[in-house]
Coordinates of C-alpha atoms in Angstrom, one line a residue:
Chain A
M1 CA 138.1 130.2 107.0
N2 CA 137.5 132.0 103.9
Y3 CA 136.5 129.9 101.1
T4 CA 135.7 130.1 97.5
C5 CA 133.3 128.0 95.2
S6 CA 134.1 127.0 91.9
N7 CA 131.3 127.4 90.3
C8 CA 130.0 130.7 90.7
G9 CA 132.9 132.1 92.0
G10 CA 130.8 133.2 95.2
S11 CA 133.2 133.6 98.7
F12 CA 132.1 132.5 102.5
D13 CA 132.7 131.4 105.7
V14 CA 133.4 128.2 106.8
P15 CA 132.8 127.0 109.9
E16 CA 137.1 124.7 110.5
T17 CA 135.1 121.3 112.0
V18 CA 133.6 121.1 109.2
S19 CA 134.6 119.9 105.3
V20 CA 131.4 119.1 103.1
V21 CA 130.4 122.1 102.4
T22 CA 127.9 123.6 100.7
C23 CA 127.7 126.8 98.4
P24 CA 125.1 129.5 100.3
Y25 CA 124.7 130.5 96.3
C26 CA 124.1 128.5 93.8
G27 CA 124.3 125.4 96.1
L28 CA 127.5 123.2 95.4
T29 CA 128.9 121.0 97.5
V30 CA 132.4 119.9 97.9
N31 CA 134.2 118.5 100.4
I32 CA 137.1 121.2 101.0
K33 CA 139.9 119.3 102.1
V34 CA 140.2 117.3 99.7
G35 CA 138.5 119.5 96.5
K36 CA 135.7 117.3 95.0
L37 CA 132.2 115.1 96.8
D38 CA 133.5 110.9 98.6
F39 CA 129.8 110.4 98.3
E40 CA 126.8 111.0 95.7
H41 CA 125.4 114.0 96.5
Y42 CA 121.5 115.0 95.0
F43 CA 119.1 117.9 95.9
Y44 CA 115.2 117.7 95.9
P45 CA 113.7 119.8 92.5
A46 CA 111.0 122.2 95.0
I47 CA 108.0 120.8 93.1
Y48 CA 105.5 122.9 94.6
D49 CA 106.4 126.5 94.2
A50 CA 105.0 128.7 96.3
Q51 CA 102.9 129.8 95.2
T52 CA 100.8 125.8 95.0
A53 CA 103.2 125.2 98.5
Y54 CA 101.1 128.5 100.3
G55 CA 98.2 127.2 98.8
R56 CA 98.6 124.2 100.5
L57 CA 99.8 126.5 103.9
K58 CA 96.5 128.3 103.4
S59 CA 93.8 125.8 103.1
I60 CA 95.4 123.1 106.2
L61 CA 94.7 126.0 107.7
S62 CA 91.2 126.7 106.4
R63 CA 90.4 123.3 108.1
Q64 CA 91.3 123.8 111.8
F65 CA 88.4 123.9 114.4
G66 CA 88.1 127.9 115.8
V67 CA 89.6 129.4 112.7
P68 CA 87.6 132.9 111.4
K69 CA 85.8 133.1 108.2
G70 CA 87.8 133.7 106.1
F71 CA 90.8 133.6 107.3
S72 CA 92.7 132.9 104.7
D73 CA 91.5 134.7 102.3
Q74 CA 92.6 137.4 104.4
I75 CA 96.0 136.4 106.0
N76 CA 98.4 138.7 104.2
L77 CA 102.0 136.6 103.1
M78 CA 105.0 139.4 104.0
G79 CA 107.6 137.6 102.9
R80 CA 109.2 133.6 101.8
V81 CA 112.3 131.0 101.5
L82 CA 113.5 127.8 100.6
H83 CA 115.8 126.6 102.7
Y84 CA 117.4 123.7 101.6
I85 CA 118.4 121.8 104.4
P86 CA 121.2 118.7 104.4
L87 CA 120.6 115.6 104.7
Y88 CA 122.4 112.7 105.4
L89 CA 121.3 108.5 103.8
F90 CA 123.0 106.4 106.1
Y91 CA 122.6 101.8 105.6
V92 CA 122.5 100.6 108.8
E93 CA 122.8 97.2 109.6
G94 CA 123.3 95.2 111.9
R95 CA 123.8 91.1 112.3
S96 CA 125.2 88.6 114.6
K97 CA 128.2 86.7 113.1
G98 CA 127.8 82.2 112.6
G99 CA 125.2 80.0 114.9
Q100 CA 121.7 82.2 115.6
E101 CA 121.0 84.2 113.0
V102 CA 119.5 87.8 114.3
L103 CA 119.3 90.6 111.9
E104 CA 118.1 94.8 112.2
V105 CA 118.8 96.6 109.0
E106 CA 117.7 100.3 108.5
Y107 CA 118.2 103.8 105.9
V108 CA 118.0 106.9 108.1
A109 CA 117.6 110.3 107.0
L110 CA 119.2 113.1 109.3
P111 CA 119.4 116.4 109.5
A112 CA 122.8 117.7 108.7
L113 CA 122.1 121.1 111.1
K114 CA 122.9 122.1 114.1
M115 CA 120.2 124.6 115.2
L116 CA 117.6 123.4 111.9
P117 CA 116.3 126.6 111.1
V118 CA 112.5 125.0 110.3
P119 CA 110.0 122.8 112.3
I120 CA 111.0 118.7 111.0
P121 CA 108.5 116.6 113.0
Q122 CA 110.7 114.0 114.8
G123 CA 110.5 111.0 112.5
Y124 CA 109.8 112.6 108.8
S125 CA 110.3 110.2 106.8
F126 CA 110.9 112.0 103.7
P127 CA 109.1 110.8 100.5
V128 CA 109.1 109.4 97.4
R129 CA 109.3 112.6 94.6
G130 CA 112.3 112.3 92.1
K131 CA 115.8 114.1 93.2
I132 CA 117.8 115.5 90.4
Y133 CA 122.0 115.5 89.7
F134 CA 122.9 119.7 91.2
K135 CA 122.0 121.0 88.6
P136 CA 122.6 125.3 88.9
Q137 CA 119.8 126.5 87.1
I138 CA 116.9 124.6 88.9
V139 CA 118.4 126.6 92.4
K140 CA 118.1 130.4 92.6
D141 CA 116.4 131.7 94.9
A142 CA 116.9 129.4 97.4
K143 CA 118.5 129.2 100.8
F144 CA 121.0 126.5 100.8
Y145 CA 122.6 125.4 104.7
S146 CA 125.9 123.9 104.3
P147 CA 126.6 120.8 107.0
T148 CA 127.4 121.4 110.1
V149 CA 127.1 117.9 111.8
S150 CA 130.6 116.0 111.2
I151 CA 129.1 112.8 109.1
D152 CA 130.7 110.9 112.1
D153 CA 128.8 112.4 114.5
L154 CA 125.7 111.2 112.2
E155 CA 126.6 108.1 111.6
K156 CA 126.9 107.6 115.1
I157 CA 123.6 108.7 116.1
A158 CA 122.5 106.3 113.1
R159 CA 124.1 103.6 114.1
A160 CA 122.4 104.5 117.8
R161 CA 119.3 104.4 116.5
V162 CA 119.6 101.0 115.4
Y163 CA 121.9 99.4 117.8
N164 CA 118.6 99.7 120.4
R165 CA 116.3 97.2 118.5
F166 CA 119.6 94.1 117.8
S167 CA 120.4 94.2 121.3
R168 CA 117.3 93.4 122.4
E169 CA 117.3 91.2 120.1
L170 CA 120.1 90.2 120.4
D171 CA 119.6 89.5 124.5
L172 CA 115.9 87.0 123.4
A173 CA 118.2 84.4 121.1
G174 CA 120.9 83.7 123.6
R175 CA 123.9 84.7 125.6
G176 CA 126.7 85.0 124.1
L177 CA 126.4 85.8 121.0
E178 CA 129.0 87.6 118.8
A179 CA 127.5 91.2 116.3
K180 CA 128.8 93.9 114.9
I181 CA 126.7 96.4 113.6
E182 CA 128.1 98.3 110.0
S183 CA 126.6 101.5 108.5
R184 CA 127.5 103.8 105.7
C185 CA 126.6 107.0 103.6
E186 CA 124.6 106.0 100.7
G187 CA 125.0 110.7 100.4
L188 CA 123.8 113.5 101.2
V189 CA 120.6 114.8 99.8
H190 CA 119.8 119.1 100.1
Y191 CA 115.6 119.0 100.9
P192 CA 113.5 122.2 99.7
I193 CA 111.2 122.9 102.9
W194 CA 109.6 126.6 102.5
E195 CA 109.0 129.4 104.4
F196 CA 106.3 131.8 104.4
R197 CA 106.2 134.9 106.1
Y198 CA 102.0 136.0 107.3
S199 CA 100.2 137.9 109.4
Y200 CA 96.3 138.6 110.3
L201 CA 94.9 141.3 111.8
N202 CA 98.4 143.0 114.3
Y203 CA 99.9 139.0 114.6
Q204 CA 102.3 137.9 112.7
F205 CA 102.6 133.5 111.5
N206 CA 105.0 131.1 109.9
G207 CA 104.5 128.5 108.7
F208 CA 106.4 125.8 107.0
V209 CA 106.0 123.4 103.9
D210 CA 107.9 120.9 102.3
A211 CA 108.2 121.3 98.3
V212 CA 108.9 117.9 97.6
N213 CA 105.3 116.6 98.3
G214 CA 103.0 119.8 99.2
E215 CA 102.7 118.1 102.6
V216 CA 102.0 121.5 105.6
L217 CA 104.8 121.1 107.8
Y218 CA 104.3 123.5 110.8
G219 CA 101.4 126.9 110.3
Q220 CA 99.9 129.6 113.0
Y221 CA 96.9 130.7 112.3
L222 CA 94.3 132.6 115.0
V223 CA 91.4 131.2 117.1
S224 CA 88.0 133.5 116.7
T225 CA 86.7 134.4 120.6
M226 CA 83.6 133.1 119.3
H227 CA 85.2 129.3 119.1
R228 CA 87.4 130.4 122.4
T229 CA 84.3 131.0 124.2
I230 CA 82.3 127.8 123.2
S231 CA 85.8 125.4 123.9
M232 CA 86.1 126.6 127.0
S233 CA 82.7 126.6 127.8
L234 CA 82.0 122.4 126.5
G235 CA 85.3 121.6 128.8
V236 CA 83.1 123.5 131.5
G237 CA 80.1 121.5 130.3
L238 CA 81.9 118.3 130.5
I239 CA 83.1 118.2 133.9
F240 CA 79.5 119.0 134.3
A241 CA 78.4 116.8 133.0
G242 CA 80.8 114.1 134.7
A243 CA 79.9 116.0 137.8
I244 CA 76.2 115.1 137.3
I245 CA 76.6 110.9 135.4
G246 CA 78.9 110.3 138.3
L247 CA 76.4 111.9 141.1
I248 CA 73.7 109.8 139.2
S249 CA 75.0 106.5 138.7
G250 CA 76.4 106.8 141.9
L251 CA 73.0 107.5 143.8
A252 CA 71.3 104.7 141.2
L253 CA 73.5 102.7 144.0
S254 CA 73.2 104.3 146.8
A255 CA 76.7 105.3 147.0
P256 CA 76.6 109.0 145.4
L257 CA 80.0 110.8 146.6
I258 CA 81.7 107.4 145.1
G259 CA 80.2 108.2 141.8
L260 CA 81.1 111.6 141.8
I261 CA 84.7 110.4 142.1
G262 CA 84.4 107.8 139.4
G263 CA 83.1 110.3 137.4
V264 CA 84.9 114.0 138.0
P265 CA 88.4 113.0 137.3
P266 CA 88.0 112.2 133.0
A267 CA 85.3 115.3 132.2
F268 CA 88.8 116.9 133.5
A269 CA 90.2 114.5 131.0
G270 CA 88.5 115.4 129.0
A271 CA 87.8 118.1 128.9
I272 CA 91.8 119.6 128.6
P273 CA 92.1 119.7 124.8
L274 CA 89.1 121.6 125.1
F275 CA 91.0 124.0 127.5
M276 CA 93.8 124.4 125.3
R277 CA 92.4 125.4 122.7
G278 CA 89.9 128.0 124.8
A279 CA 93.1 129.0 126.4
Y280 CA 95.8 129.8 123.1
K281 CA 94.7 132.7 121.0
V282 CA 97.4 132.4 118.3
Q283 CA 97.5 128.4 117.8
T284 CA 100.5 125.9 115.7
Y285 CA 98.7 123.5 113.4
T286 CA 102.0 120.6 113.0
L287 CA 102.0 117.0 111.1
K288 CA 100.9 114.5 113.1
V289 CA 103.9 112.2 111.7
F290 CA 102.1 108.8 112.4
G291 CA 98.3 109.9 110.7
T292 CA 95.8 109.6 113.0
Y293 CA 94.4 106.9 111.7
E294 CA 97.2 104.4 112.8
R295 CA 97.6 106.6 116.0
E296 CA 93.3 105.1 116.9
A297 CA 94.3 101.7 115.5
S298 CA 96.7 101.0 118.1
L299 CA 95.4 103.4 120.6
G300 CA 92.7 100.7 120.5
K301 CA 94.7 97.3 120.6
E302 CA 96.5 98.8 124.2
I303 CA 92.5 99.1 124.8
I304 CA 91.9 95.7 124.5
E305 CA 95.5 94.5 125.8
A306 CA 94.2 97.0 129.1
V307 CA 91.4 94.3 128.6
K308 CA 93.0 91.3 128.3
F309 CA 95.3 92.0 131.0
I310 CA 92.2 93.3 133.4
G311 CA 90.1 89.3 133.4
R312 CA 93.4 88.6 134.8
I313 CA 93.0 90.0 137.8
P314 CA 91.8 88.4 141.1
I315 CA 88.3 89.8 142.5
Chain B
M1 CA 135.7 121.8 88.5
S2 CA 133.5 122.5 86.5
I3 CA 129.7 120.7 86.7
V4 CA 128.9 118.5 83.0
I5 CA 125.4 117.9 82.6
Q6 CA 125.1 114.7 80.4
E7 CA 122.7 115.4 77.9
F8 CA 120.3 112.7 76.7
K9 CA 119.0 112.8 74.2
C10 CA 115.6 110.6 72.2
R11 CA 116.6 107.6 70.3
N12 CA 114.2 108.7 67.5
C13 CA 113.9 112.1 66.6
G14 CA 117.0 113.6 68.6
G15 CA 114.7 115.3 70.5
K16 CA 116.5 116.4 74.2
L17 CA 114.8 114.3 77.1
D18 CA 114.4 115.6 80.8
V19 CA 116.0 113.1 82.4
T20 CA 117.3 113.5 85.8
P21 CA 118.2 110.1 88.5
E22 CA 115.4 109.4 88.9
T23 CA 114.4 108.8 85.7
I24 CA 113.1 104.5 84.1
M25 CA 112.0 105.8 81.0
V26 CA 110.7 108.8 79.7
V27 CA 108.4 109.7 76.9
C28 CA 109.9 112.0 74.2
S29 CA 107.6 115.2 74.0
Y30 CA 108.8 116.0 70.0
C31 CA 107.6 112.5 68.4
G32 CA 106.2 110.4 71.1
T33 CA 109.0 107.3 72.0
P34 CA 109.0 106.0 75.6
N35 CA 112.8 106.0 75.5
W36 CA 114.4 103.6 78.6
F37 CA 117.0 104.1 80.9
V38 CA 117.1 100.4 82.6
E39 CA 119.8 97.6 81.6
A40 CA 116.1 95.6 81.6
T41 CA 112.8 96.3 80.7
E42 CA 111.5 92.8 81.0
D43 CA 112.8 92.5 85.1
I44 CA 110.9 95.5 86.0
M45 CA 107.2 94.4 86.4
V46 CA 103.5 96.6 86.1
V47 CA 100.5 96.1 87.9
P48 CA 98.7 98.3 84.9
S49 CA 96.3 101.4 85.8
M50 CA 92.7 101.9 85.5
G51 CA 92.6 105.6 83.7
R52 CA 92.6 109.2 85.6
D53 CA 88.9 109.6 84.8
D54 CA 88.3 105.7 86.1
I55 CA 89.4 106.8 89.1
V56 CA 87.7 110.4 89.5
K57 CA 84.5 108.8 88.8
S58 CA 84.7 106.0 91.9
F59 CA 85.6 109.3 94.4
L60 CA 82.7 111.0 92.4
T61 CA 81.0 107.1 93.3
R62 CA 82.3 107.9 96.6
I63 CA 80.4 111.5 96.7
S64 CA 77.0 110.1 96.3
E65 CA 76.6 107.2 98.9
D66 CA 78.6 108.0 101.3
F67 CA 76.9 108.4 104.8
D68 CA 79.1 112.0 105.3
L69 CA 80.7 113.6 101.5
K70 CA 77.3 112.6 100.4
R71 CA 75.7 115.5 102.4
I72 CA 77.5 118.0 101.7
A73 CA 78.0 117.0 97.7
D74 CA 77.9 120.0 95.9
K75 CA 80.5 122.4 98.0
I76 CA 83.3 119.6 97.2
Q77 CA 85.8 120.5 94.6
I78 CA 88.5 118.5 93.2
V79 CA 91.7 120.2 92.8
E80 CA 94.0 117.8 91.2
V81 CA 94.0 114.4 90.6
R82 CA 98.0 112.8 89.9
G83 CA 98.7 109.2 89.9
V84 CA 102.4 107.8 90.3
Y85 CA 103.8 104.8 90.1
I86 CA 105.9 103.2 92.9
P87 CA 108.4 100.2 93.0
F88 CA 107.8 97.7 95.6
Y89 CA 109.8 94.2 95.3
F90 CA 107.9 91.3 97.3
F91 CA 108.8 89.0 98.8
S92 CA 107.6 85.1 100.6
I93 CA 109.4 83.8 103.3
K94 CA 109.7 80.7 105.6
V95 CA 110.3 81.8 109.3
E96 CA 111.1 79.6 111.7
G97 CA 112.0 79.7 115.4
F98 CA 110.9 79.1 118.8
Y99 CA 110.0 81.3 121.9
E100 CA 109.4 81.5 125.6
G101 CA 108.1 83.5 127.8
W102 CA 105.9 83.9 130.8
K103 CA 102.0 84.1 131.5
T104 CA 100.2 84.5 132.7
E105 CA 96.8 83.4 134.0
R106 CA 93.2 82.2 136.4
V107 CA 92.4 79.4 137.2
V108 CA 89.4 78.4 139.8
E109 CA 89.8 76.1 142.0
T110 CA 87.6 74.6 144.7
V111 CA 88.6 73.4 147.7
G112 CA 85.6 72.3 149.1
R113 CA 82.8 75.0 150.1
R114 CA 85.0 77.3 149.5
T115 CA 85.7 78.1 145.6
Q116 CA 89.0 80.7 144.8
V117 CA 90.3 82.6 142.0
K118 CA 94.1 82.6 141.6
T119 CA 96.8 83.8 139.5
R120 CA 99.3 81.6 138.6
R121 CA 102.8 82.4 136.2
K122 CA 102.9 79.5 133.7
R123 CA 106.2 79.0 131.6
V124 CA 105.1 78.7 128.3
S125 CA 108.0 77.9 124.6
E126 CA 105.9 77.4 121.0
S127 CA 107.5 76.6 118.1
F128 CA 106.5 78.4 115.2
S129 CA 107.4 77.8 111.4
S130 CA 104.3 79.4 108.8
I131 CA 105.2 81.9 105.8
L132 CA 105.2 85.5 105.4
K133 CA 104.4 88.2 102.5
I134 CA 106.1 90.8 103.1
P135 CA 106.1 94.2 100.2
V136 CA 110.3 95.8 100.2
L137 CA 109.8 99.2 98.6
A138 CA 112.8 99.9 97.0
R139 CA 113.3 103.5 98.0
R140 CA 115.2 105.4 100.7
S141 CA 114.0 106.1 103.2
A142 CA 110.6 107.1 101.7
E143 CA 106.2 106.0 103.2
D144 CA 103.9 108.5 101.6
F145 CA 100.7 108.7 102.8
S146 CA 99.2 105.7 102.6
L147 CA 101.8 103.6 101.0
K148 CA 101.6 100.6 103.5
E149 CA 97.2 100.0 102.1
L150 CA 99.0 100.0 99.6
S151 CA 100.8 97.5 99.9
S152 CA 98.6 94.7 102.2
H153 CA 95.6 95.6 100.1
Y154 CA 98.1 94.1 96.2
N155 CA 99.7 91.3 98.7
Y156 CA 95.8 90.4 99.1
S157 CA 93.9 91.8 96.0
N158 CA 97.2 89.6 93.2
P159 CA 96.3 91.8 91.0
P160 CA 97.9 91.0 87.6
S161 CA 101.2 92.4 86.4
I162 CA 102.0 92.7 82.6
P163 CA 107.1 93.3 81.9
I164 CA 107.3 97.6 81.6
G165 CA 108.7 96.6 77.8
D166 CA 104.7 95.5 77.1
I167 CA 103.0 98.7 78.2
K168 CA 101.2 100.5 74.7
D169 CA 100.0 103.3 75.4
F170 CA 102.4 106.5 76.1
K171 CA 100.9 108.7 75.0
N172 CA 97.3 108.5 77.8
L173 CA 99.6 106.8 80.0
K174 CA 99.3 109.7 82.5
M175 CA 102.0 109.1 85.0
S176 CA 105.4 108.8 86.4
F177 CA 107.5 106.1 86.9
L178 CA 109.9 105.8 90.1
R179 CA 112.7 104.0 89.8
S180 CA 113.9 102.0 92.6
E181 CA 117.0 103.1 94.3
I182 CA 117.4 99.4 96.3
G183 CA 118.9 96.1 94.4
V184 CA 117.2 92.9 95.0
E185 CA 120.0 92.2 97.2
E186 CA 119.4 95.0 100.1
A187 CA 116.3 94.7 99.3
S188 CA 115.2 91.0 100.5
V189 CA 117.6 91.9 104.0
I190 CA 115.2 94.2 104.4
A191 CA 112.3 91.9 104.1
R192 CA 113.8 88.9 106.4
D193 CA 114.7 91.7 108.5
D194 CA 111.3 92.4 108.4
A195 CA 109.7 89.2 108.3
G196 CA 111.7 88.8 112.1
D197 CA 109.8 92.1 113.4
M198 CA 107.2 90.5 112.5
M199 CA 107.2 87.1 114.1
L200 CA 108.5 89.1 117.3
R201 CA 106.1 91.0 117.2
K202 CA 103.4 88.8 117.0
V203 CA 104.8 85.9 119.7
S204 CA 104.9 89.3 121.6
S205 CA 101.8 89.8 121.6
K206 CA 101.3 86.3 122.9
V207 CA 102.8 86.5 126.4
D208 CA 104.0 88.5 129.6
E209 CA 107.0 88.8 129.7
L210 CA 109.5 86.9 126.4
T211 CA 112.4 85.7 127.0
K212 CA 113.8 84.4 124.6
F213 CA 113.0 84.3 121.1
V214 CA 114.7 81.9 118.3
C215 CA 114.4 82.5 115.0
N216 CA 115.5 82.1 111.4
T217 CA 114.2 83.2 108.2
K218 CA 114.0 81.8 104.9
I219 CA 113.6 83.4 101.0
V220 CA 111.2 81.1 99.2
E221 CA 109.8 82.9 96.2
K222 CA 111.0 86.8 95.1
S223 CA 109.5 88.4 93.2
K224 CA 110.7 90.7 90.4
L225 CA 110.7 94.3 91.1
T226 CA 107.1 95.5 91.0
L227 CA 105.9 99.0 90.0
L228 CA 101.8 99.8 91.7
P229 CA 100.0 102.6 90.4
Y230 CA 99.1 104.5 92.7
W231 CA 96.9 107.8 92.1
Y232 CA 95.5 110.1 94.9
I233 CA 92.7 113.3 95.2
I234 CA 93.3 116.0 96.3
Y235 CA 89.2 118.0 96.3
S236 CA 88.6 120.8 98.8
Y237 CA 85.5 121.5 100.4
G238 CA 85.4 125.6 101.9
N239 CA 88.6 127.8 102.5
A240 CA 90.0 123.3 103.1
Q241 CA 91.6 120.6 100.9
Y242 CA 91.3 116.9 102.2
R243 CA 93.8 114.3 100.7
V244 CA 91.5 110.8 99.5
A245 CA 94.2 107.5 98.0
Y246 CA 92.9 105.0 95.4
A247 CA 95.3 101.8 94.6
G248 CA 95.2 102.4 91.0
W249 CA 94.2 98.7 89.6
D250 CA 90.8 98.3 90.8
C251 CA 90.0 102.6 92.2
H252 CA 90.4 100.5 95.8
L253 CA 89.9 103.1 98.6
L254 CA 93.2 103.0 100.2
L255 CA 93.1 106.0 102.8
A256 CA 90.6 108.6 102.8
Q257 CA 90.9 112.8 104.6
E258 CA 87.1 113.5 105.4
P259 CA 85.9 116.7 107.3
V260 CA 84.9 117.2 110.2
M261 CA 80.9 118.2 110.5
A262 CA 79.1 119.5 113.6
Y263 CA 77.4 116.4 114.5
H264 CA 80.4 114.4 114.1
R265 CA 81.9 117.2 117.3
V266 CA 79.1 116.2 118.7
G267 CA 78.6 113.3 118.7
Y268 CA 82.7 113.4 120.2
I269 CA 81.4 114.8 123.6
L270 CA 78.7 112.7 124.2
G271 CA 81.5 110.2 123.4
A272 CA 84.0 112.5 126.1
V273 CA 80.5 112.1 129.0
S274 CA 80.0 108.1 128.0
G275 CA 84.2 108.0 129.5
C276 CA 82.9 109.7 132.5
L277 CA 79.9 106.9 133.1
I278 CA 82.2 104.5 132.4
S279 CA 84.4 104.9 135.7
A280 CA 81.7 106.8 137.8
L281 CA 80.3 103.2 137.5
G282 CA 82.7 100.8 137.6
L283 CA 83.5 103.1 140.9
T284 CA 80.2 102.8 142.5
F285 CA 79.9 99.2 141.5
T286 CA 83.9 97.7 142.6
F287 CA 83.0 99.9 146.0
V288 CA 78.8 98.7 146.6
G289 CA 80.3 95.2 145.0
G290 CA 83.5 94.8 147.7
L291 CA 85.1 92.8 144.1
N292 CA 89.3 94.1 143.9
P293 CA 89.7 98.1 144.8
I294 CA 92.3 98.1 141.5
Y295 CA 88.8 97.1 139.5
S296 CA 87.7 100.9 140.4
L297 CA 91.5 102.0 139.3
F298 CA 90.7 100.6 136.2
S299 CA 87.8 101.7 135.4
L300 CA 88.9 105.7 136.3
A301 CA 92.2 104.8 134.0
A302 CA 89.4 103.2 131.1
G303 CA 86.9 106.9 131.5
C304 CA 90.2 109.7 132.2
V305 CA 91.5 107.1 128.1
V306 CA 88.2 107.6 126.5
S307 CA 86.8 110.7 127.4
W308 CA 90.8 112.7 126.9
F309 CA 90.3 111.0 123.7
F310 CA 86.6 112.1 122.4
G311 CA 87.9 115.6 124.2
G312 CA 90.7 115.8 121.7
K313 CA 88.4 114.9 119.2
V314 CA 86.6 117.5 119.2
V315 CA 88.9 119.9 118.5
E316 CA 90.6 118.1 114.8
D317 CA 90.8 119.4 111.6
V318 CA 90.5 116.1 110.0
R319 CA 89.0 113.0 110.3
I320 CA 90.9 109.8 108.3
E321 CA 88.8 106.8 106.8
G322 CA 90.0 103.7 106.2
G323 CA 89.3 101.2 102.1

């Protein structure tokens, strides 16, 4: 089906299955069945321009382990695109009716595309910075995407996300409770993400930067031969160290073989990340959503739990 | 369909203002008058922020004192300093209820001359009642680097706040204000949900298997919309950049990204080696001492986890330090 934009006059093809479309030229979003939009539509302006965003990408790549010296100064920018990704925002509320109170609420933002042109990390929350109403002048030179997933399908996904936690809490509160999950669409947001294509020696890479908060989502880089050799040697060295330490502690208690068996497997586990770094010349940086800090805190907690559990085992 | 863009003008001089749906207040760039875009400014509280220079000073002090940073202090350069007011609601919530579950216990029993250790599953049930302080970020689907630390530091340090209308020095206040997207009613539903979830996590850690959890939540006290000052500094070391976040009212460090130096990597390698030691010793002790073989499995698993964790850190690009 062909549709002509009422704002810029551009015409484009629209799949039969969707009703909300975004003009790829100017970004105007309408419900083509009713001629307007039945919920709010916003844009996030790209706060980080191409140059600053590219600078952010380079600075993140330069701090990676094993990146060749001067990598960020020597890469050539080959192309860039500002992608505007459609996201639907939902409010989902699960509530028990009468009797015991059980409550679960969440705001969920879901990309409305079947195939995402940009790698958005799982669980990525979209940041706090001003969104604005549609203005044709702020949105030129960008690539707009019409939602290709219907709002109903996405709403089901949003509800399912809350359902899992809600049903567990319902079960714990008591059987036979009547409950209901309600949801509503809070609007459509077009969200900007920069894509950069760059080359180094004979290699071509790409990287993605959130244009609202400058967060680098994804970036490829090269690991120098020297660093690959170092990581490989460290990995091998760790395995040997594990074997020797195992052997020594085994000998101390006059069971060398058992000591060896105990020392080697952890050494292999520790060497995996080192071998991974050494095995591939092209490496990928991806944003860790929950942050290293939180992961370490939760790992620490799990270790304490495990130690507590060991204490309960009969000797 | 035509797009109508409404123009906003300064109430004092009529100059054009750049207003977005996010705007709470905009200072006119021609005459410096603050223009408000909220109905009642007395319902918004602001925690006054220290100035940009104080934040920079606090960062520079950290560089000169921190064990790792002082070694590279001369190569560190500040790239960007930015401050923003972030809207929160704070609630005091009374949680009351009870839980039931199973707990495994180890008991030592002496029968005649024999001492035995037995494990038992014990049914536990307990009621609870306490008051929790819950922050709710008044934005949808939004979380930035260290905002959680910002709200918990607010709860901890309890700084004074003033009505937003009382701020005088707008021209020198180089911070943007973020509008709230959530009303107090919605925020209170979120806060009650969070309080219930927090209690559920707490009791889950007390038992091995939770079979019943009943929790009623009641709002005891709710704050007005409170804007907290949040600052971050981006600094460079070599070609790479790192971020440090501060609470604006007392320059308290929230989270800091720092470069991984060669001596850290050596330390991580030693950490990975210690994983091997844990496992080897655990296995040998279990075998030689004739202990329950399950201990050997645990020490093996623990050794692998420790070793894998430190092995991963060897090739990491950044370290995170808390305040």
